[in-house]
PDB file of C-alpha atoms in Angstrom:
ATOM      1  CA  MET V  22      15.509  -9.886   2.086  1.00 60.00           C
ATOM      2  CA  ARG V  23      14.136  -6.333   1.758  1.00 73.00           C
ATOM      3  CA  TYR V  24      10.908  -6.949   2.740  1.00 83.00           C
ATOM      4  CA  LEU V  25      11.964  -9.407   6.070  1.00 88.00           C
ATOM      5  CA  LYS V  26      10.473  -7.885   8.902  1.00 91.00           C
ATOM      6  CA  TRP V  27       7.399  -7.296   7.641  1.00 90.00           C
ATOM      7  CA  CYS V  28       7.411 -10.748   5.879  1.00 91.00           C
ATOM      8  CA  ILE V  29       7.990 -12.100  10.120  1.00 93.00           C
ATOM      9  CA  ALA V  30       5.352 -10.041  10.847  1.00 93.00           C
ATOM     10  CA  SER V  31       2.892 -11.404   8.742  1.00 91.00           C
ATOM     11  CA  LEU V  32       3.761 -14.762   8.963  1.00 92.00           C
ATOM     12  CA  SER V  33       3.696 -14.126  12.915  1.00 94.00           C
ATOM     13  CA  LEU V  34       0.013 -12.751  12.691  1.00 91.00           C
ATOM     14  CA  TYR V  35      -0.667 -15.826  10.907  1.00 89.00           C
ATOM     15  CA  THR V  36       0.792 -17.830  12.842  1.00 91.00           C
ATOM     16  CA  LEU V  37      -1.278 -15.886  15.992  1.00 92.00           C
ATOM     17  CA  PHE V  38      -4.413 -16.642  13.765  1.00 88.00           C
ATOM     18  CA  THR V  39      -3.821 -20.425  13.583  1.00 87.00           C
ATOM     19  CA  LEU V  40      -2.826 -20.825  17.581  1.00 90.00           C
ATOM     20  CA  MET V  41      -6.100 -18.902  18.449  1.00 89.00           C
ATOM     21  CA  ALA V  42      -8.246 -21.401  15.855  1.00 86.00           C
ATOM     22  CA  TRP V  43      -6.341 -24.460  17.770  1.00 87.00           C
ATOM     23  CA  PHE V  44      -7.198 -22.878  21.061  1.00 89.00           C
ATOM     24  CA  ILE V  45     -10.978 -21.982  20.104  1.00 86.00           C
ATOM     25  CA  ASP V  46     -11.091 -25.741  18.524  1.00 83.00           C
ATOM     26  CA  GLU V  47      -9.707 -27.225  21.683  1.00 86.00           C
ATOM     27  CA  ILE V  48     -12.677 -25.449  23.937  1.00 85.00           C
ATOM     28  CA  GLY V  49     -14.934 -27.342  21.428  1.00 83.00           C
ATOM     29  CA  TRP V  50     -12.947 -30.206  22.006  1.00 80.00           C
ATOM     30  CA  LYS V  51     -13.526 -29.842  25.554  1.00 85.00           C
ATOM     31  CA  LYS V  52     -16.780 -29.033  26.043  1.00 83.00           C
ATOM     32  CA  GLY V  53     -18.395 -32.252  24.248  1.00 79.00           C
ATOM     33  CA  VAL V  54     -18.697 -30.011  20.826  1.00 74.00           C
ATOM     34  CA  THR V  55     -17.232 -31.678  18.128  1.00 68.00           C
ATOM     35  CA  GLU V  56     -19.091 -29.545  14.911  1.00 70.00           C
ATOM     36  CA  GLY V  57     -20.291 -26.275  14.903  1.00 71.00           C
ATOM     37  CA  ASN V  58     -19.769 -23.006  16.087  1.00 74.00           C
ATOM     38  CA  TYR V  59     -15.782 -23.371  17.917  1.00 76.00           C
ATOM     39  CA  GLN V  60     -14.733 -24.781  15.079  1.00 76.00           C
ATOM     40  CA  VAL V  61     -16.747 -22.272  12.415  1.00 71.00           C
ATOM     41  CA  TYR V  62     -14.988 -19.683  14.246  1.00 76.00           C
ATOM     42  CA  ALA V  63     -12.279 -21.350  14.256  1.00 78.00           C
ATOM     43  CA  ASN V  64     -11.762 -21.957  10.051  1.00 74.00           C
ATOM     44  CA  LEU V  65     -12.657 -18.025   9.900  1.00 72.00           C
ATOM     45  CA  LEU V  66      -9.599 -17.197  11.867  1.00 74.00           C
ATOM     46  CA  SER V  67      -7.193 -19.228   9.885  1.00 72.00           C
ATOM     47  CA  ASN V  68      -8.996 -18.110   7.041  1.00 68.00           C
ATOM     48  CA  ILE V  69      -5.869 -18.845   3.969  1.00 62.00           C
ATOM     49  CA  GLN V  70      -5.731 -22.916   5.267  1.00 62.00           C
ATOM     50  CA  PHE V  71     -10.047 -22.507   4.866  1.00 67.00           C
ATOM     51  CA  PRO V  72      -9.278 -22.526   1.306  1.00 69.00           C
ATOM     52  CA  ILE V  73      -6.448 -24.440   1.170  1.00 69.00           C
ATOM     53  CA  LYS V  74      -8.352 -27.866   3.047  1.00 69.00           C
ATOM     54  CA  VAL V  75     -11.368 -27.261  -0.066  1.00 69.00           C
ATOM     55  CA  LEU V  76      -8.973 -27.048  -2.613  1.00 76.00           C
ATOM     56  CA  LEU V  77      -6.785 -30.192  -1.338  1.00 75.00           C
ATOM     57  CA  GLY V  78      -9.880 -32.038  -0.193  1.00 74.00           C
ATOM     58  CA  MET V  79      -8.633 -32.989   3.143  1.00 68.00           C
ATOM     59  CA  ASP V  80     -11.980 -32.417   6.075  1.00 59.00           C
ATOM     60  CA  ASP V  81     -14.921 -31.249   6.115  1.00 60.00           C
ATOM     61  CA  VAL V  82     -15.257 -27.438   5.362  1.00 56.00           C
ATOM     62  CA  ILE V  83     -17.405 -26.530   8.777  1.00 63.00           C
ATOM     63  CA  ASN V  84     -14.900 -29.221  11.377  1.00 67.00           C
ATOM     64  CA  TYR V  85     -11.556 -27.301  12.165  1.00 71.00           C
ATOM     65  CA  ASN V  86      -8.166 -29.738  11.981  1.00 75.00           C
ATOM     66  CA  PHE V  87      -5.608 -28.014  12.021  1.00 80.00           C
ATOM     67  CA  ARG V  88      -2.549 -29.239   9.394  1.00 81.00           C
ATOM     68  CA  LEU V  89       0.802 -29.276   8.593  1.00 88.00           C
ATOM     69  CA  LEU V  90       0.624 -29.056   4.946  1.00 86.00           C
ATOM     70  CA  PRO V  91      -2.122 -26.193   4.952  1.00 79.00           C
ATOM     71  CA  TYR V  92      -0.432 -24.116   7.429  1.00 85.00           C
ATOM     72  CA  MET V  93       2.731 -23.964   5.030  1.00 90.00           C
ATOM     73  CA  MET V  94       0.981 -23.198   2.535  1.00 86.00           C
ATOM     74  CA  GLY V  95      -0.827 -20.643   3.782  1.00 83.00           C
ATOM     75  CA  ALA V  96       2.699 -19.100   5.352  1.00 89.00           C
ATOM     76  CA  ILE V  97       3.951 -18.832   2.054  1.00 91.00           C
ATOM     77  CA  CYS V  98       0.998 -16.967   0.496  1.00 86.00           C
ATOM     78  CA  TRP V  99       0.876 -14.499   3.668  1.00 88.00           C
ATOM     79  CA  VAL V 100       4.530 -14.708   2.720  1.00 91.00           C
ATOM     80  CA  PHE V 101       3.596 -13.961  -1.163  1.00 92.00           C
ATOM     81  CA  ILE V 102       0.555 -11.436  -0.101  1.00 89.00           C
ATOM     82  CA  THR V 103       2.851  -9.302   2.138  1.00 91.00           C
ATOM     83  CA  ILE V 104       5.986  -8.669  -0.471  1.00 92.00           C
ATOM     84  CA  LEU V 105       3.414  -7.802  -3.197  1.00 92.00           C
ATOM     85  CA  PHE V 106       2.321  -4.732  -1.049  1.00 90.00           C
ATOM     86  CA  CYS V 107       5.096  -3.526   0.163  1.00 89.00           C
ATOM     87  CA  ARG V 108       6.030  -3.340  -3.740  1.00 88.00           C
ATOM     88  CA  LEU V 109       3.002  -1.466  -4.737  1.00 88.00           C
ATOM     89  CA  LYS V 110       3.748   0.361  -1.569  1.00 83.00           C
ATOM     90  CA  THR V 111       7.817   0.958  -2.802  1.00 80.00           C
ATOM     91  CA  SER V 112       6.226   1.698  -6.742  1.00 79.00           C
ATOM     92  CA  THR V 113       3.401   3.709  -5.561  1.00 77.00           C
ATOM     93  CA  HIS V 114       5.655   6.540  -3.346  1.00 66.00           C
ATOM     94  CA  HIS V 115       8.755   6.967  -7.126  1.00 59.00           C
TER      95      HIS V 115
END
């Protein structure tokens, strides 16, 4: 695949955002905050998961909970967006 390095970079960034969101959520739970700013910040970091969770009706959208299915669906979105940007970039240079 021509865009493999960009797809890997994109997935790495998405995974980093997801790990950061999980970490922020864990900090909130350890401080006894089960709803509020920590969960909102976590949802904003994992922004691809946020609308997917809403569409699937998995959770209250304010609360952040890591779920594997939305993560994988978000990863697929990131790959498709990366490929689209790479194609647009190469088509404008020709």
